[in-house]
XYZ file of C-alpha atoms in Angstrom:
312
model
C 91.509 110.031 79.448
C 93.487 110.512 76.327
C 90.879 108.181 74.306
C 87.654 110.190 75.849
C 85.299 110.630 72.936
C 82.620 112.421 74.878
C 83.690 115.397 77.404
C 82.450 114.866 80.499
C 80.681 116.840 82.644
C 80.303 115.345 86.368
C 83.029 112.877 87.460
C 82.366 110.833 90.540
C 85.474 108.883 91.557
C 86.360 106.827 94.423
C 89.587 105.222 96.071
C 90.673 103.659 99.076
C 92.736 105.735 101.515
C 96.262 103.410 100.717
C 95.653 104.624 96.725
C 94.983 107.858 97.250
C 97.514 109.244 100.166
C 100.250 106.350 100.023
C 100.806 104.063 103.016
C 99.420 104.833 106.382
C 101.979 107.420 107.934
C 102.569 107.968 111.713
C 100.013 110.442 113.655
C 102.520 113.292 113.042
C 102.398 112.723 109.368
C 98.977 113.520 109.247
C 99.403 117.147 107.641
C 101.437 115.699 105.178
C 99.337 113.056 104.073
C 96.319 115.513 103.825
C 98.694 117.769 101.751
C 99.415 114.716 99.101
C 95.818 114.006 98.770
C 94.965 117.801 97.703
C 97.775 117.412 95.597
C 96.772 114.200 93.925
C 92.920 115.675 94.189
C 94.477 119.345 92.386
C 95.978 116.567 89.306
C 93.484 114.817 88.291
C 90.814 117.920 88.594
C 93.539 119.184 85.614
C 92.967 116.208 83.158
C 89.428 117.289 83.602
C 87.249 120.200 81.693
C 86.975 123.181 83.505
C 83.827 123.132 83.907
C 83.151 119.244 84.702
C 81.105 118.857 87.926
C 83.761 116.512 89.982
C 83.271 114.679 93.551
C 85.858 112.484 94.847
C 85.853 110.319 97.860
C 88.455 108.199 99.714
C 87.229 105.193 101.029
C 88.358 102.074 103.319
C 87.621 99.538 100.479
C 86.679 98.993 96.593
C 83.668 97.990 94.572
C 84.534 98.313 90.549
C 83.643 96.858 87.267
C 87.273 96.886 85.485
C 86.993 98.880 82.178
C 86.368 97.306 78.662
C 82.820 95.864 78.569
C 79.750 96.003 81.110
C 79.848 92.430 81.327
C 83.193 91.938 82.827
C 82.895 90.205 86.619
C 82.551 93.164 88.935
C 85.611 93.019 92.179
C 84.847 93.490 95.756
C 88.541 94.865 96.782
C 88.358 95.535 100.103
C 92.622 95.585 100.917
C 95.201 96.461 98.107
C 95.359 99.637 96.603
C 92.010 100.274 94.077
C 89.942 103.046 92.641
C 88.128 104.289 89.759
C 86.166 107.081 87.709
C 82.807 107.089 86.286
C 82.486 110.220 83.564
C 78.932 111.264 82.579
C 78.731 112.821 79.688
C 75.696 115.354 78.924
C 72.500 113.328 79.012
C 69.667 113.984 77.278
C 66.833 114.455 79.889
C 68.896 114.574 82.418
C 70.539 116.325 85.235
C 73.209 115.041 87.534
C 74.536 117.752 89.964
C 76.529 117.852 92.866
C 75.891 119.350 96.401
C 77.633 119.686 99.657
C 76.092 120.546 103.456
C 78.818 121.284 105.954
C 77.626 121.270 109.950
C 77.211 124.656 111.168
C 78.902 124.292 114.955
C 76.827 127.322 115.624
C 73.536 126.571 114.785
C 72.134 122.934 115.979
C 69.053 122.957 113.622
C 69.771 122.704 109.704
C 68.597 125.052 107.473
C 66.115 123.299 105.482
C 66.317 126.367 102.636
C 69.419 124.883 101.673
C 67.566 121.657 100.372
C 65.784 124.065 97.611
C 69.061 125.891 96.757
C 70.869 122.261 95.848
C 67.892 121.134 93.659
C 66.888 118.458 96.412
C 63.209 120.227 96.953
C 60.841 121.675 94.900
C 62.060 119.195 92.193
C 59.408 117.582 90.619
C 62.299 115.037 88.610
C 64.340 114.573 91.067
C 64.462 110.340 91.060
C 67.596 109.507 93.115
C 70.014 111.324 95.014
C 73.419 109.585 96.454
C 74.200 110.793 100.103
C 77.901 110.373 101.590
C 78.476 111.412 104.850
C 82.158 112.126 105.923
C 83.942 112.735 109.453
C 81.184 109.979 110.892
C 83.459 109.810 114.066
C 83.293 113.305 115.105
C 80.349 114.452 118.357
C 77.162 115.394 116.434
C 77.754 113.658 112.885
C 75.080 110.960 113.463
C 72.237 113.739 114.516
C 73.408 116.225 111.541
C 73.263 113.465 109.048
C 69.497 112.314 110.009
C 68.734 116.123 109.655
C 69.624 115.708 105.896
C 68.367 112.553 105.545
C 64.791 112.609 106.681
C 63.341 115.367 105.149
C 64.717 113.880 102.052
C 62.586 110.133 103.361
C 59.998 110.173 100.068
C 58.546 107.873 97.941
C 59.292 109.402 95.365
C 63.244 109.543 95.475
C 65.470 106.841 96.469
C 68.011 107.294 99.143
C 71.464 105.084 99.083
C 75.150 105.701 99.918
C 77.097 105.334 102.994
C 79.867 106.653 105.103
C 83.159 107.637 103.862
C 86.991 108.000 104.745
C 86.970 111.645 103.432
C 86.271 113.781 100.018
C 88.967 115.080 97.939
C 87.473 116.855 95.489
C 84.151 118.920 95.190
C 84.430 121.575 92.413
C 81.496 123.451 93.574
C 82.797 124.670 96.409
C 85.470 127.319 96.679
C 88.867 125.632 96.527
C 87.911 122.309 97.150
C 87.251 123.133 100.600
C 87.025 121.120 103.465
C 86.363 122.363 106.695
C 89.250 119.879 108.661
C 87.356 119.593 111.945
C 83.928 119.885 110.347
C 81.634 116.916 109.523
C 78.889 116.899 106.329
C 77.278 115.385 103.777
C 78.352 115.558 99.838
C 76.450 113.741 97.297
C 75.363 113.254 93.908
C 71.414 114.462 92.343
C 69.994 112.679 89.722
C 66.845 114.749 88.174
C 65.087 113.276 85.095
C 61.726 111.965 83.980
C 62.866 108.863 82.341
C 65.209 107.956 85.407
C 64.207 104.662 86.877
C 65.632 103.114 90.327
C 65.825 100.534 92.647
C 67.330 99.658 96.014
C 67.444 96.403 98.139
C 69.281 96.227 101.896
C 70.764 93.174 102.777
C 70.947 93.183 106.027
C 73.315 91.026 109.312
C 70.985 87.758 108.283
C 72.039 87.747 104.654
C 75.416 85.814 105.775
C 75.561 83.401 102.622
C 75.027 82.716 98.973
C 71.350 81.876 99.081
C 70.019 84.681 101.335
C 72.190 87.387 98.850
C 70.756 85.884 95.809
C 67.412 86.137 97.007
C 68.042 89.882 97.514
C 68.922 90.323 94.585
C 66.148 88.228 93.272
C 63.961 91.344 95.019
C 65.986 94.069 93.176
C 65.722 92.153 89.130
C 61.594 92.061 89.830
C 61.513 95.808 90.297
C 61.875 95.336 86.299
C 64.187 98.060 85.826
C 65.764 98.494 82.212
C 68.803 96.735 82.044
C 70.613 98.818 79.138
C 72.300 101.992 80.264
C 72.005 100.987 83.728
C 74.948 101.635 86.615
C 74.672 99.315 89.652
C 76.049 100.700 93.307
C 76.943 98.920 95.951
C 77.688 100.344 99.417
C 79.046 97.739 102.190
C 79.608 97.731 105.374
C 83.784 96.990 105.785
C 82.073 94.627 108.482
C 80.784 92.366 105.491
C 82.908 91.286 102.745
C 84.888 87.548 102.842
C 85.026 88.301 106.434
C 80.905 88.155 106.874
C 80.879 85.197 104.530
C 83.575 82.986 106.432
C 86.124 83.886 103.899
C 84.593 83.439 100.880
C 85.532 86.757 98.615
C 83.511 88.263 96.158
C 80.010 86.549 97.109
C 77.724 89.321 96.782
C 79.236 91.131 93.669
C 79.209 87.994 92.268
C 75.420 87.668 93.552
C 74.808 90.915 90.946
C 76.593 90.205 88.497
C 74.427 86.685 88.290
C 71.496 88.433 88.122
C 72.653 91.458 86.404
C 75.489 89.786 84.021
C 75.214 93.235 81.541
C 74.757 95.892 84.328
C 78.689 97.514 85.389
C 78.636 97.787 89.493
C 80.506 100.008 91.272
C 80.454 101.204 95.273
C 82.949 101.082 98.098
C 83.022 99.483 101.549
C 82.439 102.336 104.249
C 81.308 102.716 107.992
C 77.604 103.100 107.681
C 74.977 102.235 105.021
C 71.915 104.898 103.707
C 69.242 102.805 101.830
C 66.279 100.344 102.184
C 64.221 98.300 99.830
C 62.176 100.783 98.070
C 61.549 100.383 93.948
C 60.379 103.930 91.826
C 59.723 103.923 88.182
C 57.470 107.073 87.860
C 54.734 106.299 89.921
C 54.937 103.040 91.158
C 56.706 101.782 94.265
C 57.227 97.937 94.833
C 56.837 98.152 98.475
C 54.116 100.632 100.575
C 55.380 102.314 103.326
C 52.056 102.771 104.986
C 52.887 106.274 105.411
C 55.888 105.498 107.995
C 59.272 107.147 106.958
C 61.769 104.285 106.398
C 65.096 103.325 108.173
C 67.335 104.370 106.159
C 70.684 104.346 108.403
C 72.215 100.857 108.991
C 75.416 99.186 109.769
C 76.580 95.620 108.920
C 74.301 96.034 106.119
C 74.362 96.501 102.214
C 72.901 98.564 100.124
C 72.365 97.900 96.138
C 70.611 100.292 93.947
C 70.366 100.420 90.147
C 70.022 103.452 88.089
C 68.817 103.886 84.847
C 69.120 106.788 82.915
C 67.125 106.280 80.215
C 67.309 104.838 76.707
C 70.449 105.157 75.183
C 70.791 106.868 71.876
């Protein structure tokens, strides 16, 4: 951080469980290892601005674009220790803001008012939002994370992210804190009028190089600006070499053919959000004849550019 030029003000990073809380301890280590990771969560929040927006997430596996140009070949590390930190800087025209829904073990139905309060309704700009659900194992998780994720089924807003380990860091809430029994969603809103995105699922019959490259054939004619463009991609820890008979990297590498100046960046988790849907402004590459999509999947992959407008 030492060579920042621009201060950032949201931070979304992401590492595997191994990076961020050392080697897998015993069962009755697990207080301790929680403890390091709010202690490694607590340090890097402090080589950050005050008032920087920052989510973190721990995650089984890695998807990065090492540093130095856009064009280097992105990794899919799925063992190993891994991680990394995207900084957005203030954006002309655009807002980027984080939000957090917790399960209420009292009350079965979610309070949709919340939606309004995070800038996820009544939000004529909003173009994307990034959904991560966490706790996915615990009774109820599944049905409270459709609650969040089908009022939020429009056109006009793509969906994408996945299931994670855990989250570290959220500096909107009070204290970073995480209810330890609870289960939720966190996630990242992207409002601006000059935001463009695209998604593409590949799903269990994409198994080799020609079926991923003709996803990704589907995401490049969506036509979405290429410069000042991020690429995510969230995997299913079921795919990887171990989907493609043990060849590594196939479907970053599937991207990154198509895409040879866009970074990519993701993580391999236990449950996919997405679906093919395109939006710039108006126009959406595939109808949905009025029927909300799928948008929860497993053994699948989800890609999604996002464009943030021209760079100046």
């Amino acid at each position: 951080l030492q060579k920042v030029q621009v201060l950032p003000q949201t931070v979304l990073y992401i590492a595997d469980a191994e990076t961020f809380s050392g080697h897998e301890e015993g069962h009755e280590q697990k207080k301790a290892r929680k403890r390091n990771s709010k202690e490694t969560a607590t340090a890097l929040e402090k080589l950050l601005p005050k008032r920087c927006q920052v989510l973190g997430l721990v995650t089984p596996g890695i998807v990065v674009t090492p540093m130095g140009s856009s064009s280097n070949q992105p990794q899919e590390i799925e063992e190993g220790e891994a991680g990394f930190a995207l900084l957005f800087p203030k954006i002309d025209g655009v807002k980027i803001h984080t939000f957090h829904f917790s399960k209420d073990l009292k009350n079965r139905v979610f309070d949709e008012s919340k939606f309004a309060e995070a800038g996820l309704k009544n939000n004529p700009d909003l173009r994307v939002v990034l959904l991560f659900g966490y706790n996915s194992w615990k009774s109820g998780a599944t049905r409270f994370l459709h609650q969040i994720v089908n009022p939020l089924n429009e056109k006009s807003i793509i969906l994408a992210g996945g299931q994670v380990e855990s989250f570290t860091s959220l500096t909107s809430e009070n204290n970073n804190a995480q209810p330890g029994d609870a289960c939720g969603v966190v996630g990242l809103a992207f409002s601006g009028p000059q935001i463009q995105s695209a998604t593409v699922l590949l799903d269990q019959d994409v198994a080799d190089e020609r079926t991923a490259e003709a996803a990704m054939q589907r995401l490049k004619a969506a036509n979405i600006p290429e410069r000042n463009t991020i690429g995510f991609m969230f995997a299913c820890v079921g795919r990887g070499y171990r989907h493609y008979k043990t060849k590594r990297n196939m479907e970053a590498d599937a991207f990154r053919k198509f895409f040879p100046n866009v970074p990519l960046f993701g993580f391999f988790g236990h449950g996919e959000i997405g679906c093919d849907r395109i939006v710039t402004g108006n126009f959406v590459l595939r109808e949905c004849n009025d029927i909300k999509d799928d948008l929860l999947h497993g053994y699948t992959t989800v890609m999604t550019l996002i464009h943030l407008g021209s760079a100046k």
